[in-house]
Structure formats: C-alpha cells, structure tokens
Coordinates of C-alpha atoms in Angstrom, one line a residue:
M73 CA 0.0 0.0 0.0
K74 CA 0.9 3.6 -0.6
L75 CA -0.3 5.6 2.4
V76 CA -0.5 9.4 2.5
R77 CA -1.7 12.3 4.6
Y78 CA -3.1 15.1 2.6
G79 CA -4.4 18.6 3.2
R80 CA -3.2 21.8 4.7
P81 CA -0.4 21.7 7.3
G82 CA -1.8 20.6 10.6
K83 CA -5.1 19.6 9.0
E84 CA -4.0 16.5 7.1
K85 CA -6.3 13.6 6.5
P86 CA -5.3 10.0 6.0
G87 CA -5.5 8.5 2.5
L88 CA -4.1 5.9 0.2
I89 CA -3.1 5.7 -3.4
D90 CA -5.1 3.1 -5.2
A91 CA -4.0 0.7 -7.9
G92 CA -4.9 3.3 -10.6
G93 CA -2.8 6.0 -8.9
K94 CA -5.8 7.8 -7.6
L95 CA -6.0 9.3 -4.1
R96 CA -8.6 7.8 -1.8
D97 CA -9.8 9.2 1.5
L98 CA -9.4 7.0 4.6
S99 CA -10.8 9.4 7.2
G100 CA -14.0 7.4 7.4
K101 CA -11.9 4.3 8.5
I102 CA -9.2 5.8 10.7
D103 CA -8.5 9.2 12.3
D104 CA -4.9 9.5 11.1
F105 CA -1.7 7.5 10.5
T106 CA -0.6 7.6 14.1
A107 CA 1.6 5.0 15.8
D108 CA -1.2 2.6 16.5
Q109 CA -2.0 2.4 12.7
L110 CA 1.5 1.2 11.8
S111 CA 1.4 -2.3 13.3
D112 CA 1.2 -5.3 11.1
K113 CA -2.4 -6.0 12.3
A114 CA -3.6 -2.4 11.6
L115 CA -1.9 -2.4 8.2
A116 CA -3.4 -5.8 7.3
K117 CA -6.8 -4.5 8.2
L118 CA -6.4 -1.5 5.8
A119 CA -5.1 -3.9 3.1
R120 CA -8.4 -5.8 3.2
L121 CA -10.4 -2.7 2.3
N122 CA -12.1 -2.4 -1.1
T123 CA -10.4 0.7 -2.3
D124 CA -12.9 1.2 -5.0
R125 CA -15.5 2.0 -2.4
L126 CA -13.3 4.6 -0.6
P127 CA -14.2 8.3 -1.4
L128 CA -12.1 9.6 -4.3
V129 CA -10.2 12.8 -3.6
T130 CA -10.3 15.3 -6.5
G131 CA -7.8 17.9 -7.4
K132 CA -4.2 17.9 -6.3
P133 CA -4.1 18.4 -2.6
R134 CA -0.9 19.0 -0.7
L135 CA 0.7 15.8 0.6
G136 CA 2.1 16.1 4.1
V137 CA 4.4 13.9 6.1
P138 CA 2.9 10.4 5.7
V139 CA 3.2 9.6 9.5
A140 CA 1.6 11.8 12.2
H141 CA 3.4 12.8 15.4
V142 CA 6.9 11.5 14.5
G143 CA 8.7 10.9 17.9
K144 CA 12.3 10.6 16.7
Y145 CA 14.0 11.4 13.4
I146 CA 17.3 9.5 13.4
A147 CA 19.9 9.7 10.6
I148 CA 22.9 7.7 9.6
G149 CA 26.0 9.5 8.2
I150 CA 28.6 8.2 5.7
N151 CA 26.8 5.1 4.8
Y152 CA 27.6 4.7 1.1
I153 CA 31.1 3.6 0.0
E154 CA 31.3 6.3 -2.7
H155 CA 30.1 9.0 -0.4
A156 CA 32.7 8.1 2.2
A157 CA 35.3 8.5 -0.6
E158 CA 34.1 11.9 -1.8
A159 CA 33.9 13.1 1.8
K160 CA 37.5 11.9 2.3
M161 CA 36.5 9.9 5.3
R162 CA 37.3 6.3 6.3
I163 CA 34.7 3.6 6.1
P164 CA 33.1 3.7 9.5
R165 CA 33.4 0.6 11.7
E166 CA 30.0 1.3 13.2
P167 CA 27.0 3.4 12.0
I168 CA 27.5 7.1 12.5
V169 CA 24.3 8.3 14.2
F170 CA 22.8 11.8 14.6
M171 CA 19.4 13.2 15.2
K172 CA 17.3 15.6 13.0
A173 CA 14.9 17.8 14.9
V174 CA 11.3 16.7 14.3
T175 CA 10.4 20.3 13.6
C176 CA 12.4 20.0 10.3
L177 CA 9.8 17.6 8.9
C178 CA 7.6 18.7 6.0
G179 CA 5.7 17.4 3.0
A180 CA 7.5 16.0 0.0
N181 CA 6.6 18.9 -2.2
D182 CA 6.7 21.7 0.3
N183 CA 9.2 24.6 -0.2
I184 CA 12.7 24.3 1.2
I185 CA 13.2 27.4 3.2
L186 CA 16.9 28.4 3.5
P187 CA 17.6 29.2 7.1
K188 CA 18.6 32.7 8.1
D189 CA 22.3 33.4 7.4
S190 CA 22.6 30.2 5.4
K191 CA 25.6 30.0 3.2
K192 CA 26.0 26.3 2.4
S193 CA 22.7 24.5 2.3
D194 CA 23.1 21.1 0.6
W195 CA 21.0 18.1 -0.4
E196 CA 21.1 14.4 0.5
I197 CA 18.7 11.9 -1.1
E198 CA 18.1 8.9 1.3
L199 CA 16.0 5.9 1.8
G200 CA 13.7 6.5 4.7
V201 CA 12.5 3.8 7.1
V202 CA 9.4 4.0 9.3
I203 CA 9.3 1.8 12.4
G204 CA 6.1 -0.1 12.9
K205 CA 6.5 -1.7 16.4
K206 CA 8.5 -1.2 19.5
A207 CA 12.1 -2.4 19.1
Q208 CA 14.6 -3.1 21.9
Y209 CA 17.7 -5.1 21.5
I210 CA 16.5 -6.9 18.4
S211 CA 18.7 -9.0 16.1
E212 CA 19.7 -8.1 12.6
E213 CA 17.8 -11.2 11.4
E214 CA 14.4 -10.0 12.8
A215 CA 14.9 -6.3 12.3
L216 CA 12.9 -5.8 9.1
D217 CA 9.9 -7.3 10.8
Y218 CA 9.8 -4.1 12.9
V219 CA 9.6 -1.9 9.8
A220 CA 6.2 -0.6 8.8
G221 CA 7.4 0.8 5.5
Y222 CA 9.7 3.0 3.5
C223 CA 9.7 6.5 2.1
V224 CA 11.8 9.0 0.2
A225 CA 13.8 11.3 2.5
N226 CA 15.9 14.4 1.7
D227 CA 18.4 15.0 4.5
L228 CA 19.0 18.6 3.8
S229 CA 22.1 20.0 5.6
E230 CA 23.5 23.5 6.2
R231 CA 27.2 22.6 5.9
E232 CA 28.6 25.7 7.6
F233 CA 26.3 25.1 10.6
Q234 CA 27.2 21.4 10.5
I235 CA 30.9 21.4 10.1
E236 CA 32.4 24.9 10.7
R237 CA 30.5 25.9 13.9
G238 CA 31.5 23.3 16.4
T239 CA 31.6 19.5 16.5
Q240 CA 27.8 18.7 16.6
W241 CA 26.2 17.9 13.2
D242 CA 22.7 18.3 14.5
K243 CA 22.4 22.0 14.2
G244 CA 23.1 21.9 10.5
K245 CA 20.5 19.1 10.0
G246 CA 17.4 20.2 11.9
C247 CA 16.5 23.5 10.3
D248 CA 12.9 24.1 9.4
T249 CA 11.9 22.3 6.2
F250 CA 15.2 20.3 6.1
G251 CA 13.3 17.0 6.4
P252 CA 10.9 16.4 3.4
I253 CA 9.4 13.0 3.8
G254 CA 7.2 11.1 1.3
P255 CA 5.2 11.6 -0.9
W256 CA 3.9 8.4 0.7
L257 CA 4.7 5.6 3.0
V258 CA 5.1 2.4 1.1
T259 CA 4.4 -0.7 3.2
R260 CA 7.2 -3.2 3.5
D261 CA 5.4 -5.9 1.6
E262 CA 5.9 -3.8 -1.5
V263 CA 9.6 -3.5 -0.9
P264 CA 10.9 -7.1 -0.3
D265 CA 14.5 -6.1 -0.7
P266 CA 15.4 -2.6 0.6
Q267 CA 19.0 -3.3 -0.5
D268 CA 18.3 -3.1 -4.2
L269 CA 16.7 0.3 -4.8
E270 CA 17.9 3.1 -7.2
V271 CA 18.1 6.5 -5.6
W272 CA 18.6 9.9 -7.4
L273 CA 18.4 13.6 -7.0
D274 CA 18.4 16.5 -9.5
V275 CA 18.9 20.2 -9.0
N276 CA 17.4 22.4 -11.8
G277 CA 17.2 19.4 -14.1
E278 CA 20.8 18.3 -13.6
R279 CA 21.5 14.9 -12.1
M280 CA 23.5 15.5 -8.9
Q281 CA 23.2 12.1 -7.1
H282 CA 22.6 8.6 -8.3
G283 CA 23.2 5.4 -6.5
N284 CA 21.8 2.1 -5.3
T285 CA 21.1 1.0 -1.8
K286 CA 23.1 -2.2 -2.4
T287 CA 26.2 -0.1 -1.9
M288 CA 25.2 0.8 1.6
I289 CA 28.0 0.1 4.1
F290 CA 25.4 -0.8 6.8
T291 CA 22.1 -2.4 5.6
V292 CA 18.7 -1.4 6.8
A293 CA 18.5 -4.5 8.9
K294 CA 21.8 -3.7 10.5
I295 CA 20.9 -0.1 11.1
V296 CA 17.5 -0.9 12.8
S297 CA 19.1 -3.6 14.9
Y298 CA 22.0 -1.4 15.9
L299 CA 19.9 1.5 16.9
S300 CA 17.7 -0.7 19.0
H301 CA 20.7 -1.4 21.2
F302 CA 21.1 2.2 22.1
M303 CA 17.6 3.5 22.2
T304 CA 14.0 2.2 22.1
L305 CA 12.6 2.5 18.7
L306 CA 8.8 3.3 18.7
P307 CA 6.2 3.1 16.0
G308 CA 6.3 6.2 13.8
D309 CA 10.0 6.8 14.4
V310 CA 11.8 7.7 11.1
I311 CA 15.3 6.7 10.1
A312 CA 17.2 8.2 7.2
T313 CA 19.8 5.6 6.1
G314 CA 22.5 7.7 4.4
T315 CA 23.2 9.3 1.1
P316 CA 25.0 8.2 -2.1
P317 CA 27.7 10.4 -3.7
G318 CA 27.0 13.7 -5.4
V319 CA 26.4 16.2 -2.5
G320 CA 27.1 19.8 -3.2
L321 CA 29.8 20.0 -0.6
A322 CA 31.9 17.4 -2.4
R323 CA 31.7 18.8 -5.9
D324 CA 34.5 20.8 -7.5
P325 CA 33.6 23.6 -7.4
Q326 CA 31.2 23.3 -4.5
V327 CA 27.5 23.9 -5.3
F328 CA 24.9 25.0 -2.7
L329 CA 21.2 25.7 -2.9
K330 CA 20.0 29.2 -3.6
P331 CA 16.5 30.7 -3.9
G332 CA 14.7 29.7 -7.1
D333 CA 16.4 26.3 -7.3
V334 CA 14.2 23.2 -7.9
V335 CA 15.1 19.9 -6.3
V336 CA 13.6 16.6 -7.5
A337 CA 14.5 13.5 -5.6
G338 CA 13.3 9.9 -5.8
V339 CA 13.8 6.3 -4.7
E340 CA 12.7 3.3 -6.8
K341 CA 9.3 2.0 -5.8
L342 CA 8.8 4.9 -3.4
G343 CA 8.0 7.9 -5.6
E344 CA 9.5 11.3 -6.1
Q345 CA 9.6 14.6 -4.3
R346 CA 9.8 18.1 -5.9
Q347 CA 10.8 21.2 -3.8
K348 CA 11.3 24.8 -4.7
V349 CA 14.0 26.6 -2.7
V350 CA 13.0 29.9 -1.2
A351 CA 14.7 32.4 1.0
W352 CA 14.0 33.1 4.7
P353 CA 11.3 33.9 5.8
G354 CA 10.0 31.5 3.2
K355 CA 7.6 33.7 1.2
K356 CA 6.4 32.1 -2.0

C-alpha cells in the first residue's frame, strides 16, 4: 500500500493511493496515521479494504508527512562507500548516528526554506525507514519485521552550521523544512529487498546524485538492529539511512542551494519529491 496524509499543514487527513494511482480518503476508517495504525495488524486491516469504495479525492491536494506525530527522526552518516570516498572519510566501523529535529519535517513537495544566514545549504537523497512496532535489543535477522514501510527522504544540511560551527552535526541538520518525507509511505510488503533500490536527486534538471542501496555500508536491517541497542525505537520513528555520492559539498567547485532552485529526488518503488528553494522567511 501507498499511504498518505493530505491537506493543509496541521489539518491533514489519512488516505491511500489506489492501484490506478488515484488518491482515496481514509478518514472514514481511521483518524490518522498515528503510531497505532502502523502495526502489522492495523496495516493488514487496511489492506483488506475495497479501495474502489473509498471516497475519491479530487484535485491535487498537498501531501504532508505520511506519518503523524513522529517521535524521533534518526539519521545515519557516511553510509555509502562512494560518499565516504568523496567526503575523504574512512569507512566507519559502526554506523554514525545523529538526530534531526522533528520540527524539520515537512511534506514531500513543500518549499525548502533556506535558514537565516545560510551560506552552504546542501541536499542528500536517502531511503527513509518508518518503524512499525517497539524495538529493543533486536537481532539483525528479525529487524525488518519491525519496519512498517519505506519512504523518500531528503536529509537537507547546512554545511557551515554542521561542520564549521563546532563538532555537533545536529544544528546543521534540523533547520525548518530540512526533512521532506514522502510523498507516501510504502508498506514493507511492496519492498521485499530494501538493499536493491535506485536513488537519485536532480537540481534544476541536472542529475547530482545517483546510487543504489546495495552499496550501503550498513544495511537497513543492520541499522535498525544497531539503533535498538542504544535507544528504544517506537512506532512512527523515522530513520534516514545515508546518502550516495554527489552532494554539493563534495563537488568541484562546490555547489549549494539558492532561492529559485528546484530539487527533484526519488527512490525506486517509493515515488518522487519536488521542492522549490525559497529564502528566509519563506515567502512564496
């Protein structure tokens, strides 16, 4: 299933994309895609619905973050072999973990707002993972059973904030709108192998990033298991699993986002995002 939340910010309704690519309303069946709707049992119940009988949503409404009330947004750094090379960093022995503020989350096609005083805002296309049930000290072999589904994620980063203003990455990662998620959450039954997905990102029509999740240093299963040994993962938590090569910081000369740029990013089977870059305070 492809699950969505549509409507104005803060007023989103639950929906799904049917087999014909049409948006159907689910608000008569569930209140929202909250943590309790991400379990295997809850998702199986939705899968049994006759989608043809669900109300059809007309027009092209905004698509919001496909999961409501995300508790944690966890990210993994330097997780593609080629990205480690372009960043001139050693292959990490264990996953590099940092947090993105949940206030950075936004819809897949919402504007990217450059933060005040930004000089080096950059892009990072990533495979996003949404947790479906509570995970503590789980094994790598069982880890994917704890995943509700997958989504496209753009781990936007202000590189000066991240690298040149102290040792903490988080402040360059959690700026408002620096966490576009979606356009939808694709349930894990539609992604039998998360380690064989093409990922890409274009800026103004030019291909900047292209890779495949098979070149991840740490697999999705490894990441989910690893994190569960350091923190409790809860339904609705989101994990960004790292980016392939081609970020603006590593290009020669370096390229960073500016107002008016258009970013298009996608992951095989999971859809595509499109964002316009605007200046602070984010006026259209």
